[in-house]
Each structure stands twice: as structure tokens, then as C-alpha cells.
Amino acid sequence: MTLIWLDHPVLWHSPRIPSGYNSTAMTPEEFALIRTRWHNWYTADWDYARTTVYFFCAGIVLFALVNMLFQLGQRTRAAGVLRKVSLYRKVVAAWRTLGSRQIYVSAVNYYSPPLSAVTIVAALVAFFASLTFAVRPYLWPNMAMGHSPPIATRSGWISIAILPFLLVLATKVNLIGMVTGVSHEKLQVYHRWTAWIMYITSLIHAFPFIVQCIRDGEMATNWSTTSWYWTGVAALVPQTWLVFMSWGPIRNRYYEMFKKLHFIAIFVSALFIHCNFTLTSWDYFWASAALYGFSWFARYGRTLVNGLNPDASFEALLDNMVKVTIPTKLKWRPGQHFFVRFLDLGIHAASSHPFTVASLAGSDPKDSGSGVIEMYARVHGGITTRLRAVAEQGSLKTSRVLLDGPYGGVEANFQVYDRVLLLGGGSGVTFVVPLLLDIIRRSKSGELTCRRVHLVWAVRTSNALSWFNSVLSEAVKGAPEGVSVSVTHYVTDLAALIDDGASTETKSETSTGTDDIIAKHSGRPDLPCIVREFCADPGTVAIATCGPSSFNLDVGTAVSECEFDIVRGKSQCSEIYFHGESYSW
């Protein structure tokens, strides 16, 4: 079958031999210019595409080295040595000052990524803006110098070179995440912003051609006689749709539709034809296919290795929650999540959904082996509504499931920190509870140097406390000697307290009383105060939080201030590790 949309014969690369130039129609200076680096069309892929690749690779190597240093610092002996170096402590604290702080724009209810991510994105924007606009001229002063405007040529090559990194950043089995120690969901912010950068450079590539053709009256001829123009439009239209549909409010509201249509968009196919094996353009598609293909096969291969779990059961809980229990022999670490595909729930079998594991794997601290996966989900519609309905019906309450994972978790080793503060808002407690249980379990085997652990859990109604009340009580009771474990509950909805029959004397903003194990308060927790007091004493601190965006914002802001005190030398605390987990990404 003839490939009518491609030049013939189809090659791996088009020739680099200059052709079509009329040197007599140019001045000697113009002819010399088109043969210099950054201006030569026949080496533009080397000048711009390779430079883009080198920039991304340099960034990945840099953060891989940072990750290696971090992992070295997680080893008890190495941690002691590194923490004695004042410059090391201050540099780490300075970066974590950015990593824990977000910006909230109340006018549009927008929560920014951590400022560390904003800084990296700003570096990406600055680099690609410089690479696109630093070289002059943007348009050829003489059409004999070439029919491809210089700014369109360079922006096109930048766009093509971004593609492999854009796709890798989107994957679950993430090669970039493996070397940098950053979980796939935290790389999504870079996937989205590289998509925007690629979109903008694609527009910069397209519009000079459009303006030039309209000016010269050649648009209709070029559209009907070559594939360059209509294939460019065929790529740009779905790219536009993908970029704007990925905008937070739209993506979050129509996520399931976005996710499915995201994969069937014809963007990459149209772009492949549009490039038409120009120079080394197709090399970037082969690289994209290899990298994305590896991740795809690794992900679904692991799902098959994980096997079919036939006995997932569902239980409806108070306060509009549902619990999923899956017996398994799989391994996972505290704080990790699985993508679960429920095969017996009708149309929901067509997609998988992320759930954090709220239980520990195995009983031996040195064995993360078999156990029971327990997952909790707030009912918000879609799959969670279906799970709740199944849990409440009188007949079938089980389903076969496929498990993809585990993913994520906390990179830090809490055993090298003196104190650990865990904060959960609502169902976000499912992330921090297994961290608490793991600390207690390991402390019994003498693996931990941690001597104080405090968990704060804020819920809207007292009914929600039933999810983990017994688990937390047993955890506090089971803490070994020498390790201080405390748990504090906050019930934030005073009206709910009245409905629950609580006495009016307990509805202050402070303590409503304690039992022998868990302190209980009404009103919202003063998160900044809790964080500052926890970080006030000498030693090292690890903080993990999971909750609503406003909850994480308050915690992160307070941590950022404490980190900055370390930078200024005004804190007795020598190091603060912070991990923030969101409900979604």
C-alpha cells in the first residue's frame, strides 16, 4: 500500500546536502549566515533538538545525584556525618523551604504546586524561551535564504525533542522517577507544563508559515499540493484539545472522559506524518515509542504477575466511606498505593483507580510480604458510588480485582529521625496510619532511633473516628518502652457534635477531654502551632501530611517557615524532612 502522505522513497533520515539555494540571489553575508550554526536549516536538529535533549538529561542527572546524596543521608551512620556539616544542613533546608511552601490564590481557589516545582518549571520556561528567541533573525530578510522562517524551524525542533520527555513524565512505571526518587504522581506537574511548553513552541512553529503563505498568496496551493500544512493542522487541533482539557478544573470534573480520550487522540500520529522523516525527526518518535512502550509493558506485565485477586470485599462505613479489603501475597511499603481494576462492577472494569493502602504488609518487620490490603475511599461519585452500592446490597459484596502497583510512598527512612509528626485530614489519615504502625512495628525490633511519634487526625464528624479508633488505640497501647506515641483527634463540625449528642460543655476550640489513650478536641487544629512546637526542640524531625488542599497548605507553610529558621541559624532543630500527599493529582 502506498504511503500517499509521505515523500518517496521513505527513509530513516532525509539528506543533509543543501539544495535549492540560489546563491546569486543573496548577498555574500546572507549566504554565509545560512551556513552558520543556529541558522543552518540542515543542522537545525543538531542545534536545537539535541540541545533540548541535553538540557533535559542534565536536569535528570542533577536530580539523580541529589537523590543519591539523599539516600546516602538516610543511612544512619552517613546521616550523622552529613548533619554535622553546617553548609549541607542549610542548603538542604533552603531547598526544602521551597519544597514545602505553596501559593494559594483565593480569587480562583487555586493551589500552586510546591515552590520547588514552580522553580523548576520557571527554569524550563526560561531555557526554552531563550533557545527560541535568543537567535536573530526570526524571519529571513530574503526569501532566497529559505522558505522556512528561522524561528519556525527552531521552535519545531524544540517541540519534537520535548516529545519523549513529555510522554515519559506521564507514565506510572516512570524511568525519570526511578533515578530521581520522585513518584509518578509528583511528576505530573512537569508533564503538564512540558505539554504547555511544547504547545506554545508548536504555535510559534505554525504561525510564521501561515502568515508567510497568506502574504505570498500560496496557502491554497500549499494546502492542496503538499502534506506539510494539513498534517500540521491535524496535529495542532488535537494538541490544543489535550492541553486545554488538562486544565485543572476541567480535568478534575471530567477526569474519566479525559483519561480515555487522552490515549486515543491522533496527535502523535499526525505529528509523525507531519515530520515526514525530515533530518533526524523520526528518531524522537522511535525514542518515544521505546520509552513509553517499556513503561506500558512493565506496568501491565507487573499487573499480570500480580495475578487475579478473586475475593475483594466491600464494607460501608459511617460518614459516607467505603472500605475495600483484598487478601494478597503482594509486597508494598507504608504510604504506597495501587491502581485497582474491579472486574465485576460493570463498566468500571474498563478502568483502574488509585487507592492508598491503609494496612501493613506482613507481620515481620523485615518481611514486607503477604497480608491483607485495606483501602478506604470517600464516596464522591463514579467508582466510589458503585462500591458503596455494592457494599450496601444484600447479595454480592465481592469482586475480582487486578492490582497495578504498588507506587509512591515516602522516600525517607523514618528510623533516622528523632521525632515524627503525622497529620491526616479526613480520609487522608489512610496515608499516615500505616506510617505510624510501621514505626511502632520496627521500634519493637530495635530498628528505630525515633523516640517520639505524634499523629494528628482532623475529621468533620465524630462518626469518622470509628474508621481507625481501635487501630490507633491498639497502636498507642502497643508502643514499646522508650518510644513516646501519642494520637490527637479533632472534630471540626460543631453542629455534628450536637447531633451526635455531645455535651455543650465540650464544644470549645480547645480540649474537650481525653481518655486514657487518645486526646480529643473540638474545632479545627491549629496546624501551624502544632508544627512549630514539634520542631522547636533540638534534633531531627520528619513530617508527613495528607488531607484537603487547605490542610496541606497550612502544614506546608508552617514547615517552610521552620526550614527557613534552619537556614538563618535560628532553629535548634537540625533537619526537617517533609512529605505532602494530596488526595489526587
Coordinates of C-alpha atoms in Angstrom, one line a residue:
M1 CA 0.0 0.0 0.0
T2 CA 1.4 3.4 -1.0
L3 CA 2.0 5.8 1.8
I4 CA 0.5 8.8 0.0
W5 CA 1.1 11.2 2.8
L6 CA 4.9 10.7 2.9
D7 CA 7.6 11.6 0.5
H8 CA 9.1 8.7 -1.5
P9 CA 11.2 6.8 -1.1
V10 CA 10.6 6.7 2.7
L11 CA 13.9 7.0 4.5
W12 CA 15.1 6.9 8.2
H13 CA 16.5 10.5 7.7
S14 CA 16.3 13.0 4.9
P15 CA 19.6 14.1 3.3
R16 CA 21.7 16.9 4.7
I17 CA 23.0 18.0 1.4
P18 CA 21.9 21.6 0.8
S19 CA 19.7 22.0 -2.3
G20 CA 17.5 24.7 -3.8
Y21 CA 19.7 27.6 -2.8
N22 CA 20.3 30.4 -5.4
S23 CA 23.5 32.0 -4.1
T24 CA 23.3 34.6 -6.8
A25 CA 20.1 35.9 -5.3
M26 CA 21.7 36.5 -1.9
T27 CA 24.4 38.8 -0.7
P28 CA 27.7 37.2 0.5
E29 CA 26.7 38.0 4.1
E30 CA 23.3 36.3 3.7
F31 CA 24.8 33.2 2.1
A32 CA 27.4 32.9 4.9
L33 CA 24.7 33.4 7.5
I34 CA 22.5 30.5 6.4
R35 CA 25.5 28.2 6.7
T36 CA 26.4 29.1 10.3
R37 CA 25.5 27.2 13.5
W38 CA 22.0 28.1 14.8
H39 CA 21.0 29.4 11.4
N40 CA 21.6 26.4 9.1
W41 CA 18.4 24.6 8.3
Y42 CA 20.3 21.4 7.6
T43 CA 21.8 21.2 11.1
A44 CA 18.9 22.7 13.0
D45 CA 18.1 19.3 14.5
W46 CA 21.6 19.1 16.0
D47 CA 21.5 22.8 17.1
Y48 CA 18.1 22.8 18.7
A49 CA 16.7 19.3 19.2
R50 CA 19.9 17.9 20.6
T51 CA 20.3 21.0 22.9
T52 CA 16.8 20.3 24.2
V53 CA 17.7 16.7 24.9
Y54 CA 21.0 17.7 26.6
F55 CA 19.1 20.1 28.8
F56 CA 16.6 17.6 30.0
C57 CA 19.2 14.9 30.5
A58 CA 21.4 17.4 32.5
G59 CA 18.5 18.1 34.8
I60 CA 17.7 14.4 35.3
V61 CA 21.3 13.7 36.1
L62 CA 21.5 16.6 38.5
F63 CA 18.4 15.4 40.5
A64 CA 19.6 11.8 40.3
L65 CA 22.8 12.9 42.1
V66 CA 20.7 14.8 44.6
N67 CA 18.7 11.6 45.2
M68 CA 21.8 9.6 45.7
L69 CA 23.1 12.1 48.3
F70 CA 19.6 12.0 50.0
Q71 CA 19.6 8.2 50.1
L72 CA 23.1 8.2 51.5
G73 CA 21.9 10.6 54.2
Q74 CA 19.1 8.1 55.0
R75 CA 21.7 5.6 56.3
T76 CA 22.2 6.1 60.0
R77 CA 25.9 6.5 60.0
A78 CA 26.1 8.7 56.9
A79 CA 23.2 10.8 58.3
G80 CA 25.2 11.6 61.4
V81 CA 28.2 12.7 59.4
L82 CA 26.3 14.8 56.9
R83 CA 24.2 16.6 59.6
K84 CA 27.4 17.8 61.2
V85 CA 28.2 19.8 58.1
S86 CA 26.5 23.2 58.6
L87 CA 26.6 24.1 54.8
Y88 CA 24.9 20.8 54.0
R89 CA 22.1 21.4 56.5
K90 CA 21.5 24.9 55.3
V91 CA 21.4 24.0 51.6
V92 CA 19.0 21.1 52.2
A93 CA 16.8 23.4 54.4
A94 CA 16.8 26.1 51.7
W95 CA 15.6 23.8 49.0
R96 CA 13.0 22.2 51.4
T97 CA 11.8 25.8 52.2
L98 CA 10.7 25.9 48.6
G99 CA 9.6 22.3 48.5
S100 CA 7.1 22.7 51.4
R101 CA 5.5 26.0 50.5
Q102 CA 2.7 26.6 48.1
I103 CA 0.8 29.7 46.9
Y104 CA -2.9 30.0 47.3
V105 CA -4.9 32.3 45.1
S106 CA -8.2 32.8 46.8
A107 CA -9.9 34.6 43.9
V108 CA -9.8 31.5 41.8
N109 CA -9.4 28.9 44.6
Y110 CA -6.0 27.8 43.1
Y111 CA -3.3 26.0 45.0
S112 CA 0.0 26.1 43.3
P113 CA 2.4 23.2 43.2
P114 CA 5.3 23.5 45.7
L115 CA 7.6 26.4 45.0
S116 CA 10.4 24.0 44.3
A117 CA 8.3 22.6 41.4
V118 CA 7.4 26.2 40.3
T119 CA 11.2 27.0 40.3
I120 CA 11.9 24.0 38.1
V121 CA 9.1 24.9 35.7
A122 CA 10.3 28.5 35.6
A123 CA 13.8 27.2 34.6
L124 CA 12.2 25.2 31.8
V125 CA 10.2 28.2 30.6
A126 CA 13.3 30.5 30.7
F127 CA 15.5 28.0 28.9
F128 CA 13.1 27.3 26.1
A129 CA 12.2 31.0 25.7
S130 CA 16.0 31.7 25.4
L131 CA 16.5 28.9 23.0
T132 CA 13.6 30.1 20.9
F133 CA 14.1 33.9 20.9
A134 CA 17.8 34.5 21.5
V135 CA 19.0 33.9 18.0
R136 CA 18.2 36.5 15.3
P137 CA 16.7 37.0 12.8
Y138 CA 13.3 35.5 13.3
L139 CA 12.4 35.8 9.6
W140 CA 14.6 35.7 6.6
P141 CA 15.1 39.1 5.1
N142 CA 15.4 37.4 1.7
M143 CA 13.2 34.5 0.6
A144 CA 16.2 33.1 -1.3
M145 CA 17.7 32.2 2.1
G146 CA 15.0 29.6 2.6
H147 CA 11.2 29.1 2.8
S148 CA 11.3 28.0 6.4
P149 CA 11.3 31.0 8.8
P150 CA 14.2 30.6 11.3
I151 CA 12.0 30.9 14.3
A152 CA 9.6 28.4 12.9
T153 CA 12.4 25.9 12.2
R154 CA 14.0 26.1 15.7
S155 CA 10.7 26.0 17.6
G156 CA 9.6 23.0 15.5
W157 CA 12.8 21.1 16.5
I158 CA 12.4 22.1 20.2
S159 CA 8.8 20.7 20.1
I160 CA 9.9 17.4 18.6
A161 CA 12.7 16.9 21.1
I162 CA 10.3 17.6 24.1
L163 CA 8.0 14.8 23.0
P164 CA 9.9 11.8 24.5
F165 CA 10.3 13.5 27.9
L166 CA 6.6 14.6 27.8
L167 CA 5.5 11.0 27.4
V168 CA 7.9 9.5 29.9
L169 CA 6.8 12.1 32.6
A170 CA 3.2 10.8 32.1
T171 CA 4.0 7.1 32.8
K172 CA 3.3 5.1 36.0
V173 CA 6.4 3.0 35.7
N174 CA 8.5 6.1 35.4
L175 CA 12.1 5.9 34.3
I176 CA 12.7 9.5 35.4
G177 CA 11.2 8.8 38.8
M178 CA 13.3 5.7 39.2
V179 CA 16.6 7.7 39.0
T180 CA 15.4 10.9 40.8
G181 CA 13.4 9.2 43.6
V182 CA 10.2 11.1 42.7
S183 CA 7.0 9.2 42.5
H184 CA 5.0 9.3 39.2
E185 CA 2.1 11.4 40.6
K186 CA 4.5 14.2 41.7
L187 CA 6.0 14.3 38.2
Q188 CA 2.6 15.0 36.7
V189 CA 3.1 18.8 37.2
Y190 CA 6.1 18.6 34.9
H191 CA 4.2 16.5 32.4
R192 CA 1.5 19.2 32.2
W193 CA 3.9 22.1 32.0
T194 CA 6.1 20.5 29.3
A195 CA 2.9 19.9 27.4
W196 CA 2.1 23.6 27.6
I197 CA 5.7 24.5 26.6
M198 CA 5.5 22.1 23.6
Y199 CA 2.2 23.6 22.7
I200 CA 3.5 27.1 22.7
T201 CA 6.6 26.2 20.7
S202 CA 4.3 24.4 18.2
L203 CA 2.2 27.6 17.8
I204 CA 5.4 29.6 17.3
H205 CA 6.4 27.0 14.7
A206 CA 3.0 27.1 12.9
F207 CA 2.1 30.8 12.7
P208 CA 5.1 32.1 10.7
F209 CA 4.3 29.6 8.0
I210 CA 0.7 30.6 7.9
V211 CA 1.5 34.3 7.8
Q212 CA 4.1 33.8 5.1
C213 CA 1.8 31.8 2.9
I214 CA -1.1 34.2 3.2
R215 CA 1.2 37.1 2.5
D216 CA 2.6 35.4 -0.6
G217 CA -0.8 34.0 -1.7
E218 CA 0.3 30.4 -1.6
M219 CA -1.9 29.0 1.2
A220 CA -4.4 27.2 -1.1
T221 CA -1.7 25.8 -3.3
N222 CA 0.4 24.5 -0.5
W223 CA -2.6 23.0 1.3
S224 CA -3.7 21.0 -1.8
T225 CA -0.3 20.0 -3.1
T226 CA 1.8 19.1 0.0
S227 CA 1.1 17.3 3.2
W228 CA 3.0 19.7 5.4
Y229 CA 0.2 22.1 6.1
W230 CA -2.9 19.9 6.6
T231 CA -0.9 17.4 8.7
G232 CA 0.4 20.2 10.8
V233 CA -3.2 21.3 11.4
A234 CA -4.2 17.7 12.1
A235 CA -1.6 17.6 14.8
L236 CA -2.2 21.0 16.3
V237 CA -6.0 20.6 16.7
P238 CA -5.9 17.5 19.0
Q239 CA -2.9 19.0 20.8
T240 CA -4.9 22.1 21.5
W241 CA -7.8 19.9 22.8
L242 CA -5.4 17.9 25.0
V243 CA -3.7 20.9 26.6
F244 CA -6.9 22.8 27.4
M245 CA -8.7 19.7 28.7
S246 CA -5.8 19.1 31.1
W247 CA -6.6 22.4 32.8
G248 CA -7.2 21.5 36.5
P249 CA -11.0 22.4 36.9
I250 CA -11.9 20.7 33.6
R251 CA -9.6 17.7 34.2
N252 CA -10.9 17.1 37.7
R253 CA -14.5 17.3 36.8
Y254 CA -14.4 15.1 33.7
Y255 CA -11.4 13.0 34.6
E256 CA -12.6 9.7 33.4
M257 CA -13.5 11.0 30.0
F258 CA -10.3 13.0 29.7
K259 CA -8.2 9.9 30.6
K260 CA -9.8 7.7 28.0
L261 CA -9.8 10.3 25.2
H262 CA -6.2 11.3 26.2
F263 CA -5.0 8.0 24.8
I264 CA -6.9 7.9 21.5
A265 CA -6.1 11.4 20.4
I266 CA -4.4 11.4 16.9
F267 CA -1.9 14.0 17.9
V268 CA 1.3 11.8 17.8
S269 CA 0.2 10.0 14.6
A270 CA -0.5 13.2 12.8
L271 CA 2.8 14.7 14.1
F272 CA 4.7 11.7 12.9
I273 CA 3.4 12.1 9.3
H274 CA 3.9 15.9 9.5
C275 CA 7.6 15.4 10.2
N276 CA 7.9 13.2 7.2
F277 CA 11.4 11.8 8.2
T278 CA 12.9 15.3 7.9
L279 CA 16.6 15.0 9.0
T280 CA 16.5 13.1 12.3
S281 CA 12.9 14.0 13.3
W282 CA 11.7 10.4 13.3
D283 CA 14.4 9.4 15.8
Y284 CA 12.5 11.2 18.5
F285 CA 9.4 9.2 17.7
W286 CA 11.3 5.9 17.9
A287 CA 12.7 7.0 21.3
S288 CA 9.3 8.0 22.4
A289 CA 7.8 4.6 21.4
A290 CA 10.7 2.7 23.1
L291 CA 10.5 4.6 26.4
Y292 CA 6.7 4.7 26.6
G293 CA 6.5 1.1 25.4
F294 CA 8.8 -0.1 28.1
S295 CA 6.7 1.6 30.7
W296 CA 3.5 0.2 29.3
F297 CA 4.7 -3.3 29.1
A298 CA 6.3 -3.1 32.5
R299 CA 3.1 -1.8 34.0
Y300 CA 0.7 -4.4 32.5
G301 CA 3.3 -7.1 32.8
R302 CA 3.5 -6.5 36.6
T303 CA -0.3 -6.5 36.8
L304 CA -0.3 -9.9 35.2
V305 CA 2.4 -11.1 37.6
N306 CA 0.4 -9.7 40.5
G307 CA -2.3 -12.1 39.3
L308 CA -6.1 -12.1 39.7
N309 CA -7.4 -11.5 43.2
P310 CA -10.8 -13.1 43.4
D311 CA -12.0 -12.1 46.9
A312 CA -12.1 -8.3 47.2
S313 CA -14.8 -7.4 49.6
F314 CA -16.6 -4.1 50.4
E315 CA -17.9 -2.6 53.6
A316 CA -19.9 0.6 54.0
L317 CA -18.7 2.8 56.8
L318 CA -20.0 5.8 58.7
D319 CA -19.6 9.2 57.3
N320 CA -20.0 8.2 53.7
M321 CA -16.9 6.0 53.4
V322 CA -16.4 2.6 51.9
K323 CA -13.7 0.0 52.8
V324 CA -12.1 -2.4 50.3
T325 CA -10.4 -5.5 51.7
I326 CA -8.2 -7.7 49.4
P327 CA -6.3 -10.8 50.6
T328 CA -3.0 -10.9 48.9
K329 CA 0.6 -12.1 48.9
L330 CA 1.9 -8.9 47.3
K331 CA 4.5 -6.6 48.9
W332 CA 4.2 -2.9 49.5
R333 CA 5.6 -0.2 51.7
P334 CA 3.7 2.1 54.0
G335 CA 2.1 5.0 52.2
Q336 CA 2.1 3.3 48.8
H337 CA -1.0 3.0 46.5
F338 CA -2.3 0.5 43.9
F339 CA -4.4 1.1 40.8
V340 CA -7.3 -1.3 41.2
R341 CA -9.4 -2.6 38.4
F342 CA -12.8 -4.1 39.6
L343 CA -13.7 -6.8 37.1
D344 CA -17.2 -7.5 38.3
L345 CA -18.5 -3.9 38.6
G346 CA -19.8 -3.5 35.0
I347 CA -18.4 -0.5 33.0
H348 CA -15.9 0.2 35.8
A349 CA -13.9 -2.8 34.8
A350 CA -12.7 -0.7 31.8
S351 CA -10.5 1.5 34.0
S352 CA -8.4 1.3 37.1
H353 CA -8.4 3.6 40.1
P354 CA -5.8 4.6 42.6
F355 CA -6.3 3.7 46.3
T356 CA -3.9 4.2 49.1
V357 CA -3.2 1.0 51.2
A358 CA -4.0 1.7 54.9
S359 CA -2.6 -1.6 56.2
L360 CA 0.8 -3.1 56.6
A361 CA 2.3 -5.9 54.6
G362 CA 3.1 -9.0 56.7
S363 CA 3.9 -9.2 60.4
D364 CA 7.6 -9.5 60.4
P365 CA 9.3 -6.0 60.3
K366 CA 12.0 -7.4 58.0
D367 CA 9.4 -9.0 55.7
S368 CA 7.2 -6.8 53.6
G369 CA 5.4 -9.9 52.4
S370 CA 1.9 -11.3 52.4
G371 CA -1.0 -9.7 54.2
V372 CA -4.4 -8.0 53.6
I373 CA -4.7 -4.9 51.6
E374 CA -7.2 -2.5 53.3
M375 CA -8.2 0.6 51.3
Y376 CA -10.6 3.4 52.2
A377 CA -12.4 5.8 49.9
R378 CA -14.7 8.7 50.4
V379 CA -17.8 8.4 48.2
H380 CA -17.7 11.2 45.6
G381 CA -19.5 9.6 42.6
G382 CA -18.3 7.2 39.8
I383 CA -16.5 4.2 41.1
T384 CA -16.8 5.1 44.8
T385 CA -20.6 5.4 44.5
R386 CA -20.7 2.0 42.9
L387 CA -18.5 0.5 45.6
R388 CA -20.8 1.9 48.3
A389 CA -23.9 0.5 46.5
V390 CA -22.3 -3.0 46.3
A391 CA -21.3 -2.8 50.0
E392 CA -24.9 -2.0 51.0
Q393 CA -26.7 -4.5 48.9
G394 CA -27.7 -7.8 50.5
S395 CA -26.2 -10.3 47.9
L396 CA -22.9 -9.8 46.1
K397 CA -20.3 -7.9 48.1
T398 CA -17.2 -9.2 46.4
S399 CA -15.4 -8.7 43.1
R400 CA -12.4 -10.0 41.3
V401 CA -9.7 -7.4 41.0
L402 CA -6.5 -6.7 39.2
L403 CA -3.8 -4.8 41.1
D404 CA -1.3 -2.5 39.3
G405 CA 1.4 -1.4 41.7
P406 CA 2.5 -0.6 44.2
Y407 CA 3.5 3.0 43.5
G408 CA 4.5 6.1 45.5
G409 CA 5.1 6.1 49.2
V410 CA 7.6 8.0 51.3
E411 CA 11.2 8.0 50.2
A412 CA 12.6 9.0 53.6
N413 CA 13.6 6.4 56.2
F414 CA 11.9 7.5 59.4
Q415 CA 14.2 5.4 61.5
V416 CA 17.0 8.0 61.2
Y417 CA 14.8 10.9 62.6
D418 CA 14.4 11.7 66.3
R419 CA 10.8 12.8 66.1
V420 CA 8.0 12.1 63.6
L421 CA 4.8 14.1 63.2
L422 CA 2.0 12.6 61.1
L423 CA -1.0 14.7 60.1
G424 CA -4.2 13.5 58.5
G425 CA -7.2 15.4 57.3
G426 CA -10.4 13.3 56.9
S427 CA -9.8 10.3 54.7
G428 CA -6.1 11.4 54.4
V429 CA -5.5 9.5 57.6
T430 CA -5.3 6.4 55.4
F431 CA -1.9 7.6 54.3
V432 CA -0.4 8.3 57.7
V433 CA -1.8 5.4 59.7
P434 CA 0.4 2.8 58.1
L435 CA 3.4 5.0 58.6
L436 CA 2.6 5.1 62.4
L437 CA 2.1 1.3 62.5
D438 CA 5.3 0.7 60.7
I439 CA 7.3 2.9 63.1
I440 CA 5.8 1.1 66.1
R441 CA 6.5 -2.3 64.5
R442 CA 10.1 -1.5 63.7
S443 CA 10.7 0.1 67.0
K444 CA 9.9 -3.2 68.7
S445 CA 12.7 -4.9 66.8
G446 CA 15.2 -2.1 67.8
E447 CA 15.5 -0.7 64.2
L448 CA 14.5 2.8 65.0
T449 CA 16.3 5.7 66.6
C450 CA 13.0 7.6 66.6
R451 CA 11.8 8.3 70.2
R452 CA 8.6 10.3 69.7
V453 CA 5.7 9.9 67.3
H454 CA 2.6 12.1 67.2
L455 CA -0.4 11.7 65.0
V456 CA -3.0 14.4 64.5
W457 CA -6.3 13.5 62.8
A458 CA -8.9 16.1 62.0
V459 CA -12.4 14.9 60.9
R460 CA -15.6 16.6 60.3
T461 CA -17.8 14.4 62.5
S462 CA -17.1 12.1 65.3
N463 CA -18.6 9.2 63.3
A464 CA -15.5 9.2 61.2
L465 CA -13.3 8.3 64.2
S466 CA -14.8 4.8 64.0
W467 CA -12.7 4.1 60.9
F468 CA -9.4 3.8 62.9
N469 CA -10.3 4.2 66.5
S470 CA -9.5 0.7 67.5
V471 CA -6.4 0.5 65.3
L472 CA -5.0 3.7 66.8
S473 CA -5.8 2.7 70.3
E474 CA -4.0 -0.6 69.9
A475 CA -1.1 1.2 68.3
V476 CA -0.6 3.5 71.3
K477 CA -1.0 0.6 73.7
G478 CA 1.5 -1.5 71.8
A479 CA 4.2 1.2 71.7
P480 CA 7.4 -0.2 73.2
E481 CA 9.2 1.3 76.1
G482 CA 11.3 4.3 75.2
V483 CA 9.1 5.4 72.3
S484 CA 6.5 8.1 73.0
V485 CA 3.5 7.5 70.8
S486 CA 0.5 9.9 71.0
V487 CA -2.6 10.5 69.0
T488 CA -4.9 13.5 68.9
H489 CA -8.3 13.8 67.3
Y490 CA -10.0 17.0 66.2
V491 CA -13.7 17.0 65.3
T492 CA -14.2 20.2 63.3
D493 CA -18.0 20.3 62.8
L494 CA -19.6 21.6 66.0
A495 CA -23.1 21.1 64.6
A496 CA -22.2 17.5 64.1
L497 CA -21.1 17.3 67.7
I498 CA -24.5 18.5 68.8
D499 CA -26.2 16.0 66.5
D500 CA -24.0 13.2 68.0
G501 CA -25.2 14.1 71.5
A502 CA -22.0 15.7 72.8
S503 CA -22.5 17.9 75.8
T504 CA -22.4 21.6 75.2
E505 CA -19.6 21.9 77.7
T506 CA -17.2 20.1 75.3
K507 CA -17.6 22.5 72.3
S508 CA -14.7 24.8 72.9
E509 CA -11.9 25.4 70.5
T510 CA -9.5 23.6 72.8
S511 CA -9.6 20.3 74.5
T512 CA -12.9 18.5 75.1
G513 CA -11.3 16.0 77.4
T514 CA -9.1 12.9 77.0
D515 CA -9.4 9.2 77.7
D516 CA -6.5 7.0 78.8
I517 CA -5.1 6.8 75.2
I518 CA -6.2 9.4 72.7
A519 CA -6.6 13.1 73.2
K520 CA -9.8 14.6 71.8
H521 CA -10.5 18.2 70.8
S522 CA -13.3 20.1 69.1
G523 CA -12.8 22.7 66.5
R524 CA -10.1 22.9 63.8
P525 CA -6.5 22.1 64.8
D526 CA -4.0 25.0 64.8
L527 CA -1.7 23.3 62.4
P528 CA 1.0 26.0 62.2
C529 CA 1.2 26.0 66.0
I530 CA 1.4 22.2 66.1
V531 CA 4.2 22.1 63.5
R532 CA 6.2 24.9 65.1
E533 CA 6.0 23.4 68.6
F534 CA 7.1 20.0 67.3
C535 CA 10.1 21.4 65.5
A536 CA 11.2 23.7 68.4
D537 CA 13.4 21.2 70.2
P538 CA 16.9 20.0 69.2
G539 CA 17.2 17.0 66.9
T540 CA 15.8 15.9 63.6
V541 CA 12.1 15.8 62.5
A542 CA 10.2 14.0 59.8
I543 CA 6.7 15.3 58.9
A544 CA 4.1 13.6 56.7
T545 CA 0.7 15.1 55.9
C546 CA -2.3 14.1 53.8
G547 CA -5.5 15.9 53.6
P548 CA -7.5 18.6 51.8
S549 CA -5.6 21.2 49.9
S550 CA -6.2 23.8 52.6
F551 CA -5.0 21.4 55.3
N552 CA -1.8 20.6 53.4
L553 CA -1.2 24.3 52.6
D554 CA -1.3 25.2 56.3
V555 CA 1.1 22.4 57.2
G556 CA 3.5 23.1 54.4
T557 CA 3.6 26.8 55.1
A558 CA 4.5 26.2 58.7
V559 CA 7.2 23.6 57.7
S560 CA 8.6 26.1 55.3
E561 CA 9.0 28.7 58.0
C562 CA 10.7 26.2 60.3
E563 CA 13.0 25.2 57.4
F564 CA 13.9 28.9 56.8
D565 CA 14.8 29.2 60.5
I566 CA 17.3 26.5 60.0
V567 CA 18.8 28.4 57.0
R568 CA 19.1 31.5 59.2
G569 CA 20.6 29.5 62.0
K570 CA 17.8 30.4 64.4
S571 CA 16.4 26.9 65.0
Q572 CA 17.5 24.3 67.4
C573 CA 16.2 21.7 65.1
S574 CA 18.9 20.5 62.7
E575 CA 16.8 18.9 59.9
I576 CA 13.2 18.7 58.9
Y577 CA 12.0 16.2 56.3
F578 CA 8.6 17.0 54.8
H579 CA 6.3 14.8 52.7
G580 CA 3.0 16.1 51.5
E581 CA 0.4 13.8 49.9
S582 CA -2.6 15.1 48.0
Y583 CA -6.0 13.4 47.6
S584 CA -5.5 13.5 43.8
W585 CA -3.1 14.6 41.1

